[in-house]
PDB file of C-alpha atoms in Angstrom:
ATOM      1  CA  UNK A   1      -1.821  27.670  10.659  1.00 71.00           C
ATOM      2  CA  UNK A   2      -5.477  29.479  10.018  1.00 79.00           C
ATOM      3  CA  UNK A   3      -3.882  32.216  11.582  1.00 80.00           C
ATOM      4  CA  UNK A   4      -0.237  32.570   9.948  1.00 87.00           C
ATOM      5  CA  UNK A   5      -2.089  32.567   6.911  1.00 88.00           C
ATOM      6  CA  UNK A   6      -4.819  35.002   7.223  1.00 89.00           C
ATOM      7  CA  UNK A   7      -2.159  37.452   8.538  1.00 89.00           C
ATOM      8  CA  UNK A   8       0.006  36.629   5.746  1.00 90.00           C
ATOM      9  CA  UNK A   9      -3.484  37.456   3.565  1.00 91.00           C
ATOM     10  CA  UNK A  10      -4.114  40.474   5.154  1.00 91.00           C
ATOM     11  CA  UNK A  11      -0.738  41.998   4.752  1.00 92.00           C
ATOM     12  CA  UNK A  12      -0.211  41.121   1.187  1.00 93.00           C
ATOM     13  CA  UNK A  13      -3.886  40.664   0.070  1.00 91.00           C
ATOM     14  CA  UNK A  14      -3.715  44.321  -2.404  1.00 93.00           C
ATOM     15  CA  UNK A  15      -1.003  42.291  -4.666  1.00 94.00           C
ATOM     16  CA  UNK A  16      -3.620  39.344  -5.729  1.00 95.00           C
ATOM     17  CA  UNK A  17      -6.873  39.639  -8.525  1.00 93.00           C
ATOM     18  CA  UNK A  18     -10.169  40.250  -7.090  1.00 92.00           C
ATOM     19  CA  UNK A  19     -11.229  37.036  -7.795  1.00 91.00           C
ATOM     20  CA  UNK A  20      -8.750  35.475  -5.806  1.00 94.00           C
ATOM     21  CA  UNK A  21      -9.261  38.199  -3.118  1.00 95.00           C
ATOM     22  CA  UNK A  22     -13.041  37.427  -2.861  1.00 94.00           C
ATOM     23  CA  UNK A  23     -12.416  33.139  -3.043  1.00 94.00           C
ATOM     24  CA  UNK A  24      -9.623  33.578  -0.232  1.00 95.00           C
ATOM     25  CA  UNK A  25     -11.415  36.377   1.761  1.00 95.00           C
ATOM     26  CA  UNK A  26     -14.995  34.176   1.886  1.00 95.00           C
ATOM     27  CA  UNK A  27     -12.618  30.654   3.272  1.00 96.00           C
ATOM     28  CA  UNK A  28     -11.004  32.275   5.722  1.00 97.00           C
ATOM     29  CA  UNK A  29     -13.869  33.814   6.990  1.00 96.00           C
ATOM     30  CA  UNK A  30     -15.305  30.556   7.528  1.00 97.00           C
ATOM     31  CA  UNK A  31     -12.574  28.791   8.582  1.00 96.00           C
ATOM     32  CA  UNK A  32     -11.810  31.548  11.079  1.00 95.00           C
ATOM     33  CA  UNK A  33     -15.540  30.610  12.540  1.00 96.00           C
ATOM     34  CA  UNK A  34     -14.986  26.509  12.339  1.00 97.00           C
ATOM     35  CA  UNK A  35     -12.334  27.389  14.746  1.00 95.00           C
ATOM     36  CA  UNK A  36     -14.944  29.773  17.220  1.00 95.00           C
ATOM     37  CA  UNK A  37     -17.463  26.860  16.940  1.00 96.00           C
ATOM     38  CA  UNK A  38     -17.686  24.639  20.233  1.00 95.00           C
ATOM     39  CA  UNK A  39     -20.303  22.612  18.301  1.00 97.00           C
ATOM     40  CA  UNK A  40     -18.906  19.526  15.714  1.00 97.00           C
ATOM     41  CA  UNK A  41     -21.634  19.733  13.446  1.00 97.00           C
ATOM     42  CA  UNK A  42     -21.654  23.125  12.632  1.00 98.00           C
ATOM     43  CA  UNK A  43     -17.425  23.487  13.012  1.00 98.00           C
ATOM     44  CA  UNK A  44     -17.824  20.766   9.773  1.00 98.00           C
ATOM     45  CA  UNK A  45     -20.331  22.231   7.946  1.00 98.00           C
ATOM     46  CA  UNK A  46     -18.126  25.708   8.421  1.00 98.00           C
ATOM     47  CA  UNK A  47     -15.168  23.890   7.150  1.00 98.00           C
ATOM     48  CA  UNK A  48     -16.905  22.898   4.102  1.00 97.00           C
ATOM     49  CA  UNK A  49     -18.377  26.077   3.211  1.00 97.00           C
ATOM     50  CA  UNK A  50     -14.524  27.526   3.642  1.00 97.00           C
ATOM     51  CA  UNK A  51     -13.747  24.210   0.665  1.00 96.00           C
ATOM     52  CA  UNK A  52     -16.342  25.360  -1.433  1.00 94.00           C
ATOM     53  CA  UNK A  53     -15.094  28.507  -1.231  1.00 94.00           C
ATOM     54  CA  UNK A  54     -11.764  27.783  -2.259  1.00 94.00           C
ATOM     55  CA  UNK A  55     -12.330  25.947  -5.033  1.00 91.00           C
ATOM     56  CA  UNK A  56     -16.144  26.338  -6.409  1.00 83.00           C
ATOM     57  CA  UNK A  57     -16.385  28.314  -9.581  1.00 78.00           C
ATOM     58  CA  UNK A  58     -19.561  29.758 -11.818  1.00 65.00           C
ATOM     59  CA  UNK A  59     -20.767  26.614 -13.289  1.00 53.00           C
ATOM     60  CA  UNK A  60     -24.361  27.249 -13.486  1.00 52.00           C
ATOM     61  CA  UNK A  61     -25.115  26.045 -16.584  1.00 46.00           C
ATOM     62  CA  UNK A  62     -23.834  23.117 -16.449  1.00 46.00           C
ATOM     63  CA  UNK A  63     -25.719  20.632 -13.918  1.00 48.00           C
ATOM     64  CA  UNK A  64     -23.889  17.647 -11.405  1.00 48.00           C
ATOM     65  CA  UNK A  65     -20.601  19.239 -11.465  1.00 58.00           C
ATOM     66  CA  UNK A  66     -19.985  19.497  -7.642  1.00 68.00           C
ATOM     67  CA  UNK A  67     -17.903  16.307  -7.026  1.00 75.00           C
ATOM     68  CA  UNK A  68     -16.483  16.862 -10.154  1.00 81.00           C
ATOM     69  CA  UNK A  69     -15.066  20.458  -9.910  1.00 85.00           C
ATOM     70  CA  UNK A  70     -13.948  19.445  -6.011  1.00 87.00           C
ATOM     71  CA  UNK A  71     -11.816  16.507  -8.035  1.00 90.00           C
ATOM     72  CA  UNK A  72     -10.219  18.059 -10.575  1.00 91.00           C
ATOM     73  CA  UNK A  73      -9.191  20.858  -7.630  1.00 93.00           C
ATOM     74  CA  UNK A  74      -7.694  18.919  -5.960  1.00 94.00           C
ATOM     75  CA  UNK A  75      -5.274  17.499  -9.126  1.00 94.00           C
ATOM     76  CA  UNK A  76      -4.360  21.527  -9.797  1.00 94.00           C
ATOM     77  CA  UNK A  77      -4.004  21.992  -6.058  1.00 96.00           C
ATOM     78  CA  UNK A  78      -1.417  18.665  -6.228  1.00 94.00           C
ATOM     79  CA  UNK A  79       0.292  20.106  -9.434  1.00 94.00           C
ATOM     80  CA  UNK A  80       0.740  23.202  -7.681  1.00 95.00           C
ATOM     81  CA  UNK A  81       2.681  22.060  -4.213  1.00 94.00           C
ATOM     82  CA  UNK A  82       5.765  21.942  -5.202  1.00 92.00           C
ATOM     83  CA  UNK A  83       7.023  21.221  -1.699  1.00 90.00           C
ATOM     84  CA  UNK A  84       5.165  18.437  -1.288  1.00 90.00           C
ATOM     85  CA  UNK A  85       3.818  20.076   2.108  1.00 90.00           C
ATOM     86  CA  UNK A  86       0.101  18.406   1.216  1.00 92.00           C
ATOM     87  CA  UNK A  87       1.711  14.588   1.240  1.00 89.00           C
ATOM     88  CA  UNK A  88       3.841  15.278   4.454  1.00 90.00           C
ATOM     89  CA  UNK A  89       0.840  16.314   5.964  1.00 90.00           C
ATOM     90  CA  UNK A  90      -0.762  13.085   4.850  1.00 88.00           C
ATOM     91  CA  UNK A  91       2.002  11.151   5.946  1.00 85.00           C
ATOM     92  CA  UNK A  92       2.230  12.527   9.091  1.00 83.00           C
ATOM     93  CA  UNK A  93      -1.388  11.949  10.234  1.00 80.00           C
ATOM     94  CA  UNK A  94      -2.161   8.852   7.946  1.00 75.00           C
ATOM     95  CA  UNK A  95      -1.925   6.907  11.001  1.00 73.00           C
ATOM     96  CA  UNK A  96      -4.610   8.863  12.760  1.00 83.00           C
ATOM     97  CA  UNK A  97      -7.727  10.357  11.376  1.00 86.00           C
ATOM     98  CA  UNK A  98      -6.943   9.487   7.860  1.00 88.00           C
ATOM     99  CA  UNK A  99      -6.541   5.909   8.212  1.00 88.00           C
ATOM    100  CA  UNK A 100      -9.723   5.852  10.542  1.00 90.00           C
ATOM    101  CA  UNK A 101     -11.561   7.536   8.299  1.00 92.00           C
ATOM    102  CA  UNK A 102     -10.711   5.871   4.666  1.00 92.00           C
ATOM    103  CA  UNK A 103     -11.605   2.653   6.809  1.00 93.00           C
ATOM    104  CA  UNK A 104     -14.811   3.853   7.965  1.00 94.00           C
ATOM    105  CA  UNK A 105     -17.258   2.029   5.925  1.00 96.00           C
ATOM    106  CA  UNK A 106     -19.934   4.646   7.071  1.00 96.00           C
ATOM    107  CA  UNK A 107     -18.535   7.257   4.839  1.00 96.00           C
ATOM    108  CA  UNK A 108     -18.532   5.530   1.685  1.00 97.00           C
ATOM    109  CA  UNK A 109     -21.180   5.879  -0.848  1.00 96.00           C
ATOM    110  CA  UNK A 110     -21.405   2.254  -1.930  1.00 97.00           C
ATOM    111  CA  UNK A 111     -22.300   0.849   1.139  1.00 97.00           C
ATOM    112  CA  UNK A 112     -25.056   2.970   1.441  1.00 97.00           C
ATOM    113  CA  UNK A 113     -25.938   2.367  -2.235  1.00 97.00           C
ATOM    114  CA  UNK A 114     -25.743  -1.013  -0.975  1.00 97.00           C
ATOM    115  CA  UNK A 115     -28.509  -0.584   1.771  1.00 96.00           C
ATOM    116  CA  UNK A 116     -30.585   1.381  -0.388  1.00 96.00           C
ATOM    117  CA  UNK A 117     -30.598  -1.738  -2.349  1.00 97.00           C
ATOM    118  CA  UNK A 118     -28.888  -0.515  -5.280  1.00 97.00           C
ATOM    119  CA  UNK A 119     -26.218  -2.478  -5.920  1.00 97.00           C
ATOM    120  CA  UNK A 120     -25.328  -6.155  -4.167  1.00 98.00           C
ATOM    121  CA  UNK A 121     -23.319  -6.482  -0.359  1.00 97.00           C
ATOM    122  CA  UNK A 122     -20.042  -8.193  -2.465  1.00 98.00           C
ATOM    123  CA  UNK A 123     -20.284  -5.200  -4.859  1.00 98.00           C
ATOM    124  CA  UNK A 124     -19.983  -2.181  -1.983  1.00 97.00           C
ATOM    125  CA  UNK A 125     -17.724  -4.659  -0.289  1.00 98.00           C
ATOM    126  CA  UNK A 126     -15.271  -5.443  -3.217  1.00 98.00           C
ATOM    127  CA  UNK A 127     -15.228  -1.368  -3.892  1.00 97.00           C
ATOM    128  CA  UNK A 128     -14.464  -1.283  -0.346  1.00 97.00           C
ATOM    129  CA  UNK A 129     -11.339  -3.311  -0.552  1.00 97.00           C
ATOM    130  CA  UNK A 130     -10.238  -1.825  -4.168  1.00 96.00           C
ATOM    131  CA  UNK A 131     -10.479   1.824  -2.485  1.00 94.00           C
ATOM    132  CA  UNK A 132      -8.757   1.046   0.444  1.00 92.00           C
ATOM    133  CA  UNK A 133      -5.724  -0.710  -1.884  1.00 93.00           C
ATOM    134  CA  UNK A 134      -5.839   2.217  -4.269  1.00 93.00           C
ATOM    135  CA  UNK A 135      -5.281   4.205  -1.358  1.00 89.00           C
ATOM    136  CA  UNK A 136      -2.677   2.350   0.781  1.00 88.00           C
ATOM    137  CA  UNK A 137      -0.499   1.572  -2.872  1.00 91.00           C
ATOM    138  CA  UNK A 138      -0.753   5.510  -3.780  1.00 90.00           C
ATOM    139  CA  UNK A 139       0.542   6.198   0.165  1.00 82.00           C
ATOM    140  CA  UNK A 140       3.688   4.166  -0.729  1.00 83.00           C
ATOM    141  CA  UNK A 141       4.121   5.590  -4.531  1.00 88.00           C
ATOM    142  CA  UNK A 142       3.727   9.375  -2.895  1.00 83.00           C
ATOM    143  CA  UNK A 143       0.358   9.613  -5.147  1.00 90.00           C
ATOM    144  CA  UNK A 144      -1.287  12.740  -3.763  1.00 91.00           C
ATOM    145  CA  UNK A 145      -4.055  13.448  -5.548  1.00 93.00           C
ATOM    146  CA  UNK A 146      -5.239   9.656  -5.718  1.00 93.00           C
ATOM    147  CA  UNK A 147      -5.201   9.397  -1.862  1.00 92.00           C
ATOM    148  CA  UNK A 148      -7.109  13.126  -1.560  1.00 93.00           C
ATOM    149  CA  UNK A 149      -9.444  12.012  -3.910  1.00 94.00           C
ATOM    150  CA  UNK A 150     -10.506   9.094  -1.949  1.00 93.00           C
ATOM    151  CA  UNK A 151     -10.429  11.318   1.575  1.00 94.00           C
ATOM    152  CA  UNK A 152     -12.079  14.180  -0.113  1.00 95.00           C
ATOM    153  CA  UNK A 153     -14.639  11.129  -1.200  1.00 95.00           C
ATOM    154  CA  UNK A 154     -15.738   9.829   1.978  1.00 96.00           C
ATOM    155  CA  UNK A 155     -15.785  13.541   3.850  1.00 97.00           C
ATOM    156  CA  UNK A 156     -18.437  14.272   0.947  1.00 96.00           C
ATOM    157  CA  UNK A 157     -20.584  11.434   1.600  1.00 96.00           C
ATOM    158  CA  UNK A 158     -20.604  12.838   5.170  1.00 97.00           C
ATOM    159  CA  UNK A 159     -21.286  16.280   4.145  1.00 96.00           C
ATOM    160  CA  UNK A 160     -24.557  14.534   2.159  1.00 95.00           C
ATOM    161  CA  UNK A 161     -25.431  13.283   5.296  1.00 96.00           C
ATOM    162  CA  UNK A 162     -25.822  16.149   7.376  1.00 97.00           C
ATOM    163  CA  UNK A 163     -26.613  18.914   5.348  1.00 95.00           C
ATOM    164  CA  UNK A 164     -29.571  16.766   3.308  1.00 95.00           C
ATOM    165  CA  UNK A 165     -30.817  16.107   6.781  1.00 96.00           C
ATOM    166  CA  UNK A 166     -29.213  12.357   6.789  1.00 95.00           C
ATOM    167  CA  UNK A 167     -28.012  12.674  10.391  1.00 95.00           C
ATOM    168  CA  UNK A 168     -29.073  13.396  13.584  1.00 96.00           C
ATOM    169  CA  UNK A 169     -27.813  16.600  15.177  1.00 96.00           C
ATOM    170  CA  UNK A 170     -25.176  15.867  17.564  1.00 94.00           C
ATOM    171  CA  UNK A 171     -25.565  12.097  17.029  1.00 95.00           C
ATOM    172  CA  UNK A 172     -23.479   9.491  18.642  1.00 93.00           C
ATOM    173  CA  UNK A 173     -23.544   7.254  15.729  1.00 93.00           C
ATOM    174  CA  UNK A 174     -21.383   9.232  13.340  1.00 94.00           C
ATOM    175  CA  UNK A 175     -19.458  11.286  16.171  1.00 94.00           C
ATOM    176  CA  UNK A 176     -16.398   9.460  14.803  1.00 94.00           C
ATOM    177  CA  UNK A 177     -16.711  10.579  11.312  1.00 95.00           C
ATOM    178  CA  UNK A 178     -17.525  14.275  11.594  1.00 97.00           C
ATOM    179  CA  UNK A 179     -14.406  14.300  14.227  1.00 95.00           C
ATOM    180  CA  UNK A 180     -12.054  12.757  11.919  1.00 94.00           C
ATOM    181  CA  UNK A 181     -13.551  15.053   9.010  1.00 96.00           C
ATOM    182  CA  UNK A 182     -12.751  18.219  11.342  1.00 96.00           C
ATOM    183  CA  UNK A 183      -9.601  17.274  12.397  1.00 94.00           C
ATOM    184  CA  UNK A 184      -8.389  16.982   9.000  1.00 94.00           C
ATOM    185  CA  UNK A 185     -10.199  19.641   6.827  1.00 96.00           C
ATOM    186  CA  UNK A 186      -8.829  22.374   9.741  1.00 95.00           C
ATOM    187  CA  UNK A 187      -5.323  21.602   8.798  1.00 93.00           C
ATOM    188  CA  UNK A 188      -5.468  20.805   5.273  1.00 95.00           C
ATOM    189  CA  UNK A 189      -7.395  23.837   3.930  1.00 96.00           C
ATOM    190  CA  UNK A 190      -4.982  26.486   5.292  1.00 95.00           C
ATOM    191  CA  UNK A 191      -2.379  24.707   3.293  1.00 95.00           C
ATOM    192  CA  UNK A 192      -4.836  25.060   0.097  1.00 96.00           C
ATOM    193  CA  UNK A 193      -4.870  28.620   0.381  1.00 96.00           C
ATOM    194  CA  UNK A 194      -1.515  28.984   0.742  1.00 95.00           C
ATOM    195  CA  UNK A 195      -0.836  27.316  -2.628  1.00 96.00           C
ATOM    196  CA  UNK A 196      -3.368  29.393  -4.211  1.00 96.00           C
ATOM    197  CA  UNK A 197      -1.869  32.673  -2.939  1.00 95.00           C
ATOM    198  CA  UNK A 198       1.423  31.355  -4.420  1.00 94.00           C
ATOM    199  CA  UNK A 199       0.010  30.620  -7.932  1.00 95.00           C
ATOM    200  CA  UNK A 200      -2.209  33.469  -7.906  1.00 94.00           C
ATOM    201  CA  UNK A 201      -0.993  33.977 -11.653  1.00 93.00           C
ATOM    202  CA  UNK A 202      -3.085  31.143 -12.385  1.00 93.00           C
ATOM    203  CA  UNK A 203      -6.716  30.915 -13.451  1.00 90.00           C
ATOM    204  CA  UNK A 204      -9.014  29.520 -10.989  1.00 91.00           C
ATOM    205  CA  UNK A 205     -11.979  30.260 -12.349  1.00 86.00           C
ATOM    206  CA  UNK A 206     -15.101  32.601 -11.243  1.00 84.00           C
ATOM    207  CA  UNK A 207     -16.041  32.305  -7.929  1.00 83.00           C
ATOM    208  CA  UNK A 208     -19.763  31.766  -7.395  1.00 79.00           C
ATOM    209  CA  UNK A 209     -22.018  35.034  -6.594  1.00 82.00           C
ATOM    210  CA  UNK A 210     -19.644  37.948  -7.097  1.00 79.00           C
ATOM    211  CA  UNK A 211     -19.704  41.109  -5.018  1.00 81.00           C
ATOM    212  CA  UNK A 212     -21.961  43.609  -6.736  1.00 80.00           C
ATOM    213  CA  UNK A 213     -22.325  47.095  -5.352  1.00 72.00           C
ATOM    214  CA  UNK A 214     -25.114  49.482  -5.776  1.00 66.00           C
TER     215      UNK A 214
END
């Protein structure tokens, strides 16, 4: 899929703004190296760099507003696919690393809240169950954006993890995770991009550090 779409890119890429040229260019360059990478850790954090990518914009006076911007992506990026292609791709592999990975207690903030002593073992545990409900009920309602919001939730409690030096390189204990994580940011992000190139009309904001020539 990476590479139907960065052809498609490269053949039509004149047509789009240069802000959407820059945001699109920068993911797939990443992307294209999460897929070089024999290495798990890095192939995540290069799939993450490709997200930010896609959907960061110039917020830098306004402080906190990483989870935030990510969230209210992914509701445009939901308005946006008309053909539903994001939820049949959920559907599809919500038996697999999905599910695994919504269950995975490991990759949600509350229960490490919880052992930081922050808030009580019934309170990360009750969250727990609500999430996993909210999730499961919006599978069976076709809710899109409420089941990416959760999934998007737990992969960035993982990318906390690694890239403010949480984890262990190459660890065994959260091997699971960062496979699960890979497995589905490399097939959901091409699928981003391509409903950005189709709605190129719209405004997606400023991406961060714009190319500026001498």
């Amino acid at each position: 899929m990476t590479l139907e779409i960065s052809q498609f890119y490269q053949d039509n890429r004149h047509q789009y703004p240069q802000s959407i040229r820059l945001r699109i260019h920068r993911a797939l360059s990443w992307l294209e190296q999460a897929e070089r990478s024999d290495d798990l850790d890095s192939r995540f954090i290069f799939l993450w760099i490709a997200f930010n990518a896609i959907y960061a914009n110039d917020l830098s006076h306004i402080k906190n507003t990483d989870k935030g911007a990510f969230v209210e992506f992914l509701y445009r990026i939901c308005q946006f696919d008309v053909d539903s292609k994001i939820y049949h791709l959920i559907w599809n592999t919500y038996s697999g690393n999905i599910r695994v990975l919504l269950d995975n207690r490991y990759t949600f903030q509350p229960f490490w809240d919880y052992q930081n002593g922050l808030i009580s073992e019934r309170a990360w545990q009750e969250d727990f169950e609500l999430s996993q409900k909210k999730a499961y009920n919006a599978l069976a309602s076709k809710d899109t954006v409420v089941i990416l919001t959760a999934l998007f939730s737990h992969i960035y409690t993982l990318r906390n993890q690694i890239v403010h030096g949480g984890a262990t390189h190459h660890s065994s204990v959260n091997r699971q995770q960062v496979k699960d994580a890979c497995a589905i940011l490399s097939r959901i992000l091409p699928f981003m991009i391509e409903i950005i190139l189709q709605n190129a009309d719209r405004d997606w904001g400023k991406p961060f550090y714009p190319v500026v020539q001498d």
